[in-house]
Amino acid sequence: GFNEFLDEHRDPKDIEREVLVKKLVHTHPYLGDTEAYIKYPLAHEEDYQDYFKPPVGEEKPLNPRQSKKVPSWRIHQIMLEKTKKGFYSSTDHSQLRTDPMMSQ
């Protein structure tokens, strides 16, 4: 879609930097991934399906395809990030850091 087209023309270093920052937000220096406990990452997908309320005084609801609070392209990015697919496949924490004290 729209964001994938823009990502094709972005500098790959910018994309990797963005992914690294998101990765480091939930990474502990010794424990690794702090979000590894999430067994079902897409369990709360319906939280992103909120709609804007119609304007005051109007009874007719807004078009549901155009009145979502979170745009569809952002929902798709969030799902890719949570399932660690696409650019976010490099956020696997297994080889992020090995502590020399733990390997002995």
mmCIF file of N, CA and C in Angstrom:
data_model
loop_
_atom_site.group_PDB
_atom_site.id
_atom_site.type_symbol
_atom_site.label_atom_id
_atom_site.label_comp_id
_atom_site.label_asym_id
_atom_site.label_seq_id
_atom_site.Cartn_x
_atom_site.Cartn_y
_atom_site.Cartn_z
ATOM 1 N N GLY A 1 0.790 -1.166 0.000
ATOM 2 C CA GLY A 1 0.000 0.000 0.000
ATOM 3 C C GLY A 1 0.856 1.263 0.000
ATOM 4 N N PHE A 2 0.236 2.270 0.517
ATOM 5 C CA PHE A 2 0.817 3.611 0.540
ATOM 6 C C PHE A 2 2.152 3.658 1.278
ATOM 7 N N ASN A 3 2.198 3.120 2.486
ATOM 8 C CA ASN A 3 3.425 3.199 3.276
ATOM 9 C C ASN A 3 4.517 2.289 2.723
ATOM 10 N N GLU A 4 4.147 1.170 2.099
ATOM 11 C CA GLU A 4 5.140 0.280 1.497
ATOM 12 C C GLU A 4 5.800 0.957 0.303
ATOM 13 N N PHE A 5 5.033 1.726 -0.466
ATOM 14 C CA PHE A 5 5.591 2.471 -1.578
ATOM 15 C C PHE A 5 6.600 3.498 -1.080
ATOM 16 N N LEU A 6 6.250 4.211 -0.007
ATOM 17 C CA LEU A 6 7.164 5.209 0.548
ATOM 18 C C LEU A 6 8.413 4.551 1.140
ATOM 19 N N ASP A 7 8.249 3.391 1.760
ATOM 20 C CA ASP A 7 9.395 2.686 2.331
ATOM 21 C C ASP A 7 10.371 2.208 1.266
ATOM 22 N N GLU A 8 9.879 1.917 0.071
ATOM 23 C CA GLU A 8 10.765 1.507 -1.024
ATOM 24 C C GLU A 8 11.747 2.607 -1.389
ATOM 25 N N HIS A 9 11.339 3.864 -1.201
ATOM 26 C CA HIS A 9 12.173 4.993 -1.587
ATOM 27 C C HIS A 9 12.884 5.635 -0.407
ATOM 28 N N ARG A 10 12.758 5.049 0.771
ATOM 29 C CA ARG A 10 13.478 5.551 1.948
ATOM 30 C C ARG A 10 14.879 4.968 1.976
ATOM 31 N N ASP A 11 15.747 5.651 2.674
ATOM 32 C CA ASP A 11 17.108 5.160 2.858
ATOM 33 C C ASP A 11 17.051 3.936 3.780
ATOM 34 N N PRO A 12 17.645 2.809 3.386
ATOM 35 C CA PRO A 12 17.611 1.610 4.233
ATOM 36 C C PRO A 12 18.211 1.840 5.619
ATOM 37 N N LYS A 13 19.166 2.753 5.718
ATOM 38 C CA LYS A 13 19.757 3.043 7.024
ATOM 39 C C LYS A 13 18.734 3.695 7.952
ATOM 40 N N ASP A 14 17.864 4.533 7.402
ATOM 41 C CA ASP A 14 16.815 5.151 8.209
ATOM 42 C C ASP A 14 15.834 4.108 8.734
ATOM 43 N N ILE A 15 15.486 3.150 7.888
ATOM 44 C CA ILE A 15 14.566 2.095 8.285
ATOM 45 C C ILE A 15 15.192 1.242 9.379
ATOM 46 N N GLU A 16 16.458 0.858 9.197
ATOM 47 C CA GLU A 16 17.142 0.051 10.207
ATOM 48 C C GLU A 16 17.286 0.803 11.526
ATOM 49 N N ARG A 17 17.536 2.101 11.450
ATOM 50 C CA ARG A 17 17.645 2.908 12.663
ATOM 51 C C ARG A 17 16.310 2.939 13.405
ATOM 52 N N GLU A 18 15.220 3.111 12.661
ATOM 53 C CA GLU A 18 13.886 3.127 13.273
ATOM 54 C C GLU A 18 13.571 1.787 13.935
ATOM 55 N N VAL A 19 13.905 0.682 13.259
ATOM 56 C CA VAL A 19 13.665 -0.650 13.816
ATOM 57 C C VAL A 19 14.529 -0.875 15.052
ATOM 58 N N LEU A 20 15.781 -0.423 15.016
ATOM 59 C CA LEU A 20 16.675 -0.584 16.163
ATOM 60 C C LEU A 20 16.174 0.184 17.378
ATOM 61 N N VAL A 21 15.682 1.394 17.166
ATOM 62 C CA VAL A 21 15.150 2.181 18.285
ATOM 63 C C VAL A 21 13.948 1.480 18.902
ATOM 64 N N LYS A 22 13.051 0.944 18.070
ATOM 65 C CA LYS A 22 11.893 0.221 18.585
ATOM 66 C C LYS A 22 12.324 -1.047 19.315
ATOM 67 N N LYS A 23 13.393 -1.665 18.832
ATOM 68 C CA LYS A 23 13.910 -2.880 19.453
ATOM 69 C C LYS A 23 14.518 -2.579 20.827
ATOM 70 N N LEU A 24 15.253 -1.487 20.924
ATOM 71 C CA LEU A 24 15.929 -1.151 22.174
ATOM 72 C C LEU A 24 14.967 -0.650 23.249
ATOM 73 N N VAL A 25 13.788 -0.172 22.841
ATOM 74 C CA VAL A 25 12.810 0.306 23.812
ATOM 75 C C VAL A 25 12.376 -0.830 24.739
ATOM 76 N N HIS A 26 12.232 -2.039 24.193
ATOM 77 C CA HIS A 26 11.787 -3.159 25.025
ATOM 78 C C HIS A 26 12.868 -4.235 25.155
ATOM 79 N N THR A 27 14.116 -3.777 25.357
ATOM 80 C CA THR A 27 15.226 -4.700 25.540
ATOM 81 C C THR A 27 15.958 -4.371 26.839
ATOM 82 N N HIS A 28 16.131 -5.380 27.670
ATOM 83 C CA HIS A 28 16.890 -5.237 28.904
ATOM 84 C C HIS A 28 18.316 -5.716 28.628
ATOM 85 N N PRO A 29 19.355 -5.046 29.173
ATOM 86 C CA PRO A 29 20.727 -5.424 28.851
ATOM 87 C C PRO A 29 21.088 -6.865 29.203
ATOM 88 N N TYR A 30 20.489 -7.408 30.248
ATOM 89 C CA TYR A 30 20.841 -8.760 30.655
ATOM 90 C C TYR A 30 19.735 -9.780 30.433
ATOM 91 N N LEU A 31 18.495 -9.327 30.450
ATOM 92 C CA LEU A 31 17.375 -10.250 30.322
ATOM 93 C C LEU A 31 16.893 -10.419 28.889
ATOM 94 N N GLY A 32 17.261 -9.512 28.011
ATOM 95 C CA GLY A 32 16.839 -9.609 26.616
ATOM 96 C C GLY A 32 15.484 -8.961 26.393
ATOM 97 N N ASP A 33 14.646 -9.623 25.627
ATOM 98 C CA ASP A 33 13.345 -9.070 25.250
ATOM 99 C C ASP A 33 12.407 -9.044 26.450
ATOM 100 N N THR A 34 11.915 -7.855 26.780
ATOM 101 C CA THR A 34 10.975 -7.739 27.896
ATOM 102 C C THR A 34 9.542 -8.006 27.461
ATOM 103 N N GLU A 35 9.307 -8.157 26.170
ATOM 104 C CA GLU A 35 7.966 -8.474 25.668
ATOM 105 C C GLU A 35 7.862 -9.921 25.205
ATOM 106 N N ALA A 36 8.806 -10.754 25.599
ATOM 107 C CA ALA A 36 8.790 -12.153 25.172
ATOM 108 C C ALA A 36 7.669 -12.940 25.837
ATOM 109 N N TYR A 37 7.140 -12.420 26.939
ATOM 110 C CA TYR A 37 6.079 -13.115 27.660
ATOM 111 C C TYR A 37 4.753 -13.077 26.910
ATOM 112 N N ILE A 38 4.626 -12.204 25.910
ATOM 113 C CA ILE A 38 3.367 -12.070 25.184
ATOM 114 C C ILE A 38 3.199 -13.288 24.273
ATOM 115 N N LYS A 39 2.298 -14.185 24.667
ATOM 116 C CA LYS A 39 2.110 -15.420 23.923
ATOM 117 C C LYS A 39 1.277 -15.201 22.664
ATOM 118 N N TYR A 40 0.273 -14.323 22.752
ATOM 119 C CA TYR A 40 -0.613 -14.058 21.619
ATOM 120 C C TYR A 40 -0.544 -12.561 21.294
ATOM 121 N N PRO A 41 0.379 -12.138 20.442
ATOM 122 C CA PRO A 41 0.563 -10.699 20.209
ATOM 123 C C PRO A 41 -0.601 -10.021 19.506
ATOM 124 N N LEU A 42 -1.443 -10.763 18.824
ATOM 125 C CA LEU A 42 -2.564 -10.152 18.094
ATOM 126 C C LEU A 42 -3.888 -10.304 18.836
ATOM 127 N N ALA A 43 -3.836 -10.622 20.116
ATOM 128 C CA ALA A 43 -5.064 -10.862 20.876
ATOM 129 C C ALA A 43 -5.900 -9.598 21.039
ATOM 130 N N HIS A 44 -5.289 -8.432 21.010
ATOM 131 C CA HIS A 44 -6.017 -7.180 21.227
ATOM 132 C C HIS A 44 -6.131 -6.366 19.942
ATOM 133 N N GLU A 45 -6.296 -7.053 18.855
ATOM 134 C CA GLU A 45 -6.399 -6.384 17.559
ATOM 135 C C GLU A 45 -7.635 -5.488 17.474
ATOM 136 N N GLU A 46 -8.708 -5.852 18.178
ATOM 137 C CA GLU A 46 -9.941 -5.057 18.105
ATOM 138 C C GLU A 46 -9.789 -3.695 18.766
ATOM 139 N N ASP A 47 -8.730 -3.484 19.545
ATOM 140 C CA ASP A 47 -8.507 -2.171 20.165
ATOM 141 C C ASP A 47 -8.233 -1.089 19.116
ATOM 142 N N TYR A 48 -7.795 -1.494 17.952
ATOM 143 C CA TYR A 48 -7.478 -0.541 16.891
ATOM 144 C C TYR A 48 -8.661 -0.278 15.964
ATOM 145 N N GLN A 49 -9.811 -0.849 16.265
ATOM 146 C CA GLN A 49 -10.980 -0.713 15.403
ATOM 147 C C GLN A 49 -11.979 0.326 15.917
ATOM 148 N N ASP A 50 -11.521 1.294 16.691
ATOM 149 C CA ASP A 50 -12.410 2.344 17.200
ATOM 150 C C ASP A 50 -12.776 3.315 16.082
ATOM 151 N N TYR A 51 -13.999 3.869 16.171
ATOM 152 C CA TYR A 51 -14.491 4.805 15.170
ATOM 153 C C TYR A 51 -14.783 6.153 15.824
ATOM 154 N N PHE A 52 -14.692 7.206 15.024
ATOM 155 C CA PHE A 52 -15.082 8.526 15.496
ATOM 156 C C PHE A 52 -16.597 8.579 15.641
ATOM 157 N N LYS A 53 -17.061 9.313 16.612
ATOM 158 C CA LYS A 53 -18.496 9.482 16.815
ATOM 159 C C LYS A 53 -19.020 10.510 15.815
ATOM 160 N N PRO A 54 -20.305 10.425 15.452
ATOM 161 C CA PRO A 54 -20.857 11.423 14.535
ATOM 162 C C PRO A 54 -20.879 12.801 15.190
ATOM 163 N N PRO A 55 -20.863 13.851 14.399
ATOM 164 C CA PRO A 55 -20.904 15.202 14.961
ATOM 165 C C PRO A 55 -22.172 15.424 15.791
ATOM 166 N N VAL A 56 -22.079 16.338 16.723
ATOM 167 C CA VAL A 56 -23.215 16.635 17.603
ATOM 168 C C VAL A 56 -24.370 17.176 16.773
ATOM 169 N N GLY A 57 -25.544 16.646 17.008
ATOM 170 C CA GLY A 57 -26.736 17.113 16.305
ATOM 171 C C GLY A 57 -27.060 16.305 15.065
ATOM 172 N N GLU A 58 -26.178 15.425 14.633
ATOM 173 C CA GLU A 58 -26.442 14.589 13.459
ATOM 174 C C GLU A 58 -26.714 13.167 13.918
ATOM 175 N N GLU A 59 -27.757 12.590 13.367
ATOM 176 C CA GLU A 59 -28.117 11.224 13.733
ATOM 177 C C GLU A 59 -27.442 10.206 12.822
ATOM 178 N N LYS A 60 -27.112 10.627 11.635
ATOM 179 C CA LYS A 60 -26.524 9.701 10.675
ATOM 180 C C LYS A 60 -25.068 9.421 11.067
ATOM 181 N N PRO A 61 -24.692 8.153 11.215
ATOM 182 C CA PRO A 61 -23.303 7.838 11.568
ATOM 183 C C PRO A 61 -22.359 8.107 10.395
ATOM 184 N N LEU A 62 -21.094 8.271 10.730
ATOM 185 C CA LEU A 62 -20.085 8.482 9.695
ATOM 186 C C LEU A 62 -19.832 7.180 8.943
ATOM 187 N N ASN A 63 -19.266 7.299 7.760
ATOM 188 C CA ASN A 63 -18.926 6.128 6.962
ATOM 189 C C ASN A 63 -17.880 5.306 7.725
ATOM 190 N N PRO A 64 -18.165 4.042 8.041
ATOM 191 C CA PRO A 64 -17.229 3.259 8.843
ATOM 192 C C PRO A 64 -15.875 3.031 8.170
ATOM 193 N N ARG A 65 -15.839 3.043 6.841
ATOM 194 C CA ARG A 65 -14.567 2.833 6.154
ATOM 195 C C ARG A 65 -13.664 4.064 6.223
ATOM 196 N N GLN A 66 -14.245 5.212 6.529
ATOM 197 C CA GLN A 66 -13.476 6.452 6.540
ATOM 198 C C GLN A 66 -13.351 7.079 7.922
ATOM 199 N N SER A 67 -13.942 6.478 8.936
ATOM 200 C CA SER A 67 -13.966 7.138 10.242
ATOM 201 C C SER A 67 -13.223 6.367 11.328
ATOM 202 N N LYS A 68 -12.286 5.522 10.950
ATOM 203 C CA LYS A 68 -11.499 4.816 11.956
ATOM 204 C C LYS A 68 -10.504 5.772 12.591
ATOM 205 N N LYS A 69 -10.283 5.599 13.898
ATOM 206 C CA LYS A 69 -9.339 6.465 14.604
ATOM 207 C C LYS A 69 -7.895 6.156 14.225
ATOM 208 N N VAL A 70 -7.596 4.890 13.963
ATOM 209 C CA VAL A 70 -6.250 4.488 13.535
ATOM 210 C C VAL A 70 -6.355 4.059 12.074
ATOM 211 N N PRO A 71 -5.575 4.686 11.167
ATOM 212 C CA PRO A 71 -5.678 4.330 9.749
ATOM 213 C C PRO A 71 -5.250 2.883 9.491
ATOM 214 N N SER A 72 -5.779 2.321 8.413
ATOM 215 C CA SER A 72 -5.529 0.911 8.108
ATOM 216 C C SER A 72 -4.050 0.631 7.867
ATOM 217 N N TRP A 73 -3.320 1.571 7.257
ATOM 218 C CA TRP A 73 -1.900 1.321 7.013
ATOM 219 C C TRP A 73 -1.124 1.268 8.318
ATOM 220 N N ARG A 74 -1.552 2.055 9.344
ATOM 221 C CA ARG A 74 -0.877 2.028 10.643
ATOM 222 C C ARG A 74 -1.199 0.733 11.383
ATOM 223 N N ILE A 75 -2.439 0.246 11.266
ATOM 224 C CA ILE A 75 -2.811 -1.030 11.874
ATOM 225 C C ILE A 75 -1.954 -2.144 11.275
ATOM 226 N N HIS A 76 -1.767 -2.097 9.963
ATOM 227 C CA HIS A 76 -0.939 -3.108 9.292
ATOM 228 C C HIS A 76 0.504 -3.057 9.812
ATOM 229 N N GLN A 77 1.051 -1.848 10.005
ATOM 230 C CA GLN A 77 2.413 -1.703 10.536
ATOM 231 C C GLN A 77 2.500 -2.239 11.956
ATOM 232 N N ILE A 78 1.493 -1.973 12.775
ATOM 233 C CA ILE A 78 1.489 -2.468 14.153
ATOM 234 C C ILE A 78 1.460 -3.993 14.166
ATOM 235 N N MET A 79 0.659 -4.586 13.295
ATOM 236 C CA MET A 79 0.584 -6.046 13.238
ATOM 237 C C MET A 79 1.902 -6.657 12.764
ATOM 238 N N LEU A 80 2.555 -6.021 11.791
ATOM 239 C CA LEU A 80 3.860 -6.512 11.347
ATOM 240 C C LEU A 80 4.885 -6.419 12.469
ATOM 241 N N GLU A 81 4.827 -5.325 13.220
ATOM 242 C CA GLU A 81 5.763 -5.135 14.327
ATOM 243 C C GLU A 81 5.544 -6.175 15.424
ATOM 244 N N LYS A 82 4.286 -6.459 15.752
ATOM 245 C CA LYS A 82 4.004 -7.415 16.811
ATOM 246 C C LYS A 82 4.327 -8.846 16.415
ATOM 247 N N THR A 83 4.117 -9.187 15.153
ATOM 248 C CA THR A 83 4.399 -10.550 14.700
ATOM 249 C C THR A 83 5.836 -10.707 14.201
ATOM 250 N N LYS A 84 6.600 -9.611 14.232
ATOM 251 C CA LYS A 84 8.014 -9.600 13.831
ATOM 252 C C LYS A 84 8.191 -10.114 12.395
ATOM 253 N N LYS A 85 7.472 -9.471 11.490
ATOM 254 C CA LYS A 85 7.571 -9.786 10.060
ATOM 255 C C LYS A 85 8.001 -8.532 9.319
ATOM 256 N N GLY A 86 8.445 -8.699 8.093
ATOM 257 C CA GLY A 86 8.875 -7.557 7.286
ATOM 258 C C GLY A 86 10.163 -6.956 7.822
ATOM 259 N N PHE A 87 10.187 -5.631 7.974
ATOM 260 C CA PHE A 87 11.369 -4.956 8.507
ATOM 261 C C PHE A 87 11.647 -5.381 9.938
ATOM 262 N N TYR A 88 10.618 -5.765 10.647
ATOM 263 C CA TYR A 88 10.741 -6.050 12.067
ATOM 264 C C TYR A 88 11.219 -7.470 12.346
ATOM 265 N N SER A 89 11.526 -8.232 11.318
ATOM 266 C CA SER A 89 12.032 -9.588 11.550
ATOM 267 C C SER A 89 13.412 -9.554 12.188
ATOM 268 N N SER A 90 14.102 -8.423 12.096
ATOM 269 C CA SER A 90 15.421 -8.311 12.714
ATOM 270 C C SER A 90 15.331 -7.976 14.195
ATOM 271 N N THR A 91 14.125 -7.915 14.763
ATOM 272 C CA THR A 91 13.999 -7.615 16.181
ATOM 273 C C THR A 91 14.014 -8.876 17.028
ATOM 274 N N ASP A 92 14.497 -9.968 16.461
ATOM 275 C CA ASP A 92 14.647 -11.185 17.239
ATOM 276 C C ASP A 92 15.772 -10.976 18.238
ATOM 277 N N HIS A 93 15.527 -11.223 19.503
ATOM 278 C CA HIS A 93 16.473 -10.894 20.562
ATOM 279 C C HIS A 93 17.416 -12.029 20.930
ATOM 280 N N SER A 94 17.333 -13.156 20.241
ATOM 281 C CA SER A 94 18.138 -14.294 20.664
ATOM 282 C C SER A 94 19.636 -14.031 20.528
ATOM 283 N N GLN A 95 20.047 -13.282 19.529
ATOM 284 C CA GLN A 95 21.468 -13.018 19.328
ATOM 285 C C GLN A 95 21.822 -11.564 19.585
ATOM 286 N N LEU A 96 20.980 -10.843 20.315
ATOM 287 C CA LEU A 96 21.229 -9.434 20.546
ATOM 288 C C LEU A 96 22.470 -9.211 21.386
ATOM 289 N N ARG A 97 22.598 -9.934 22.479
ATOM 290 C CA ARG A 97 23.750 -9.764 23.347
ATOM 291 C C ARG A 97 23.963 -11.040 24.140
ATOM 292 N N THR A 98 25.170 -11.517 24.151
ATOM 293 C CA THR A 98 25.494 -12.653 24.988
ATOM 294 C C THR A 98 26.428 -12.169 26.081
ATOM 295 N N ASP A 99 26.052 -12.429 27.305
ATOM 296 C CA ASP A 99 26.837 -11.999 28.455
ATOM 297 C C ASP A 99 27.972 -13.004 28.668
ATOM 298 N N PRO A 100 29.244 -12.539 28.717
ATOM 299 C CA PRO A 100 30.360 -13.479 28.906
ATOM 300 C C PRO A 100 30.261 -14.283 30.204
ATOM 301 N N MET A 101 29.675 -13.706 31.232
ATOM 302 C CA MET A 101 29.540 -14.404 32.510
ATOM 303 C C MET A 101 28.528 -15.554 32.420
ATOM 304 N N MET A 102 27.531 -15.406 31.553
ATOM 305 C CA MET A 102 26.511 -16.439 31.415
ATOM 306 C C MET A 102 26.976 -17.606 30.569
ATOM 307 N N SER A 103 27.941 -17.390 29.688
ATOM 308 C CA SER A 103 28.368 -18.432 28.765
ATOM 309 C C SER A 103 29.361 -19.405 29.404
ATOM 310 N N GLN A 104 29.859 -19.105 30.588
ATOM 311 C CA GLN A 104 30.831 -20.001 31.230
ATOM 312 C C GLN A 104 30.166 -21.089 32.016
#
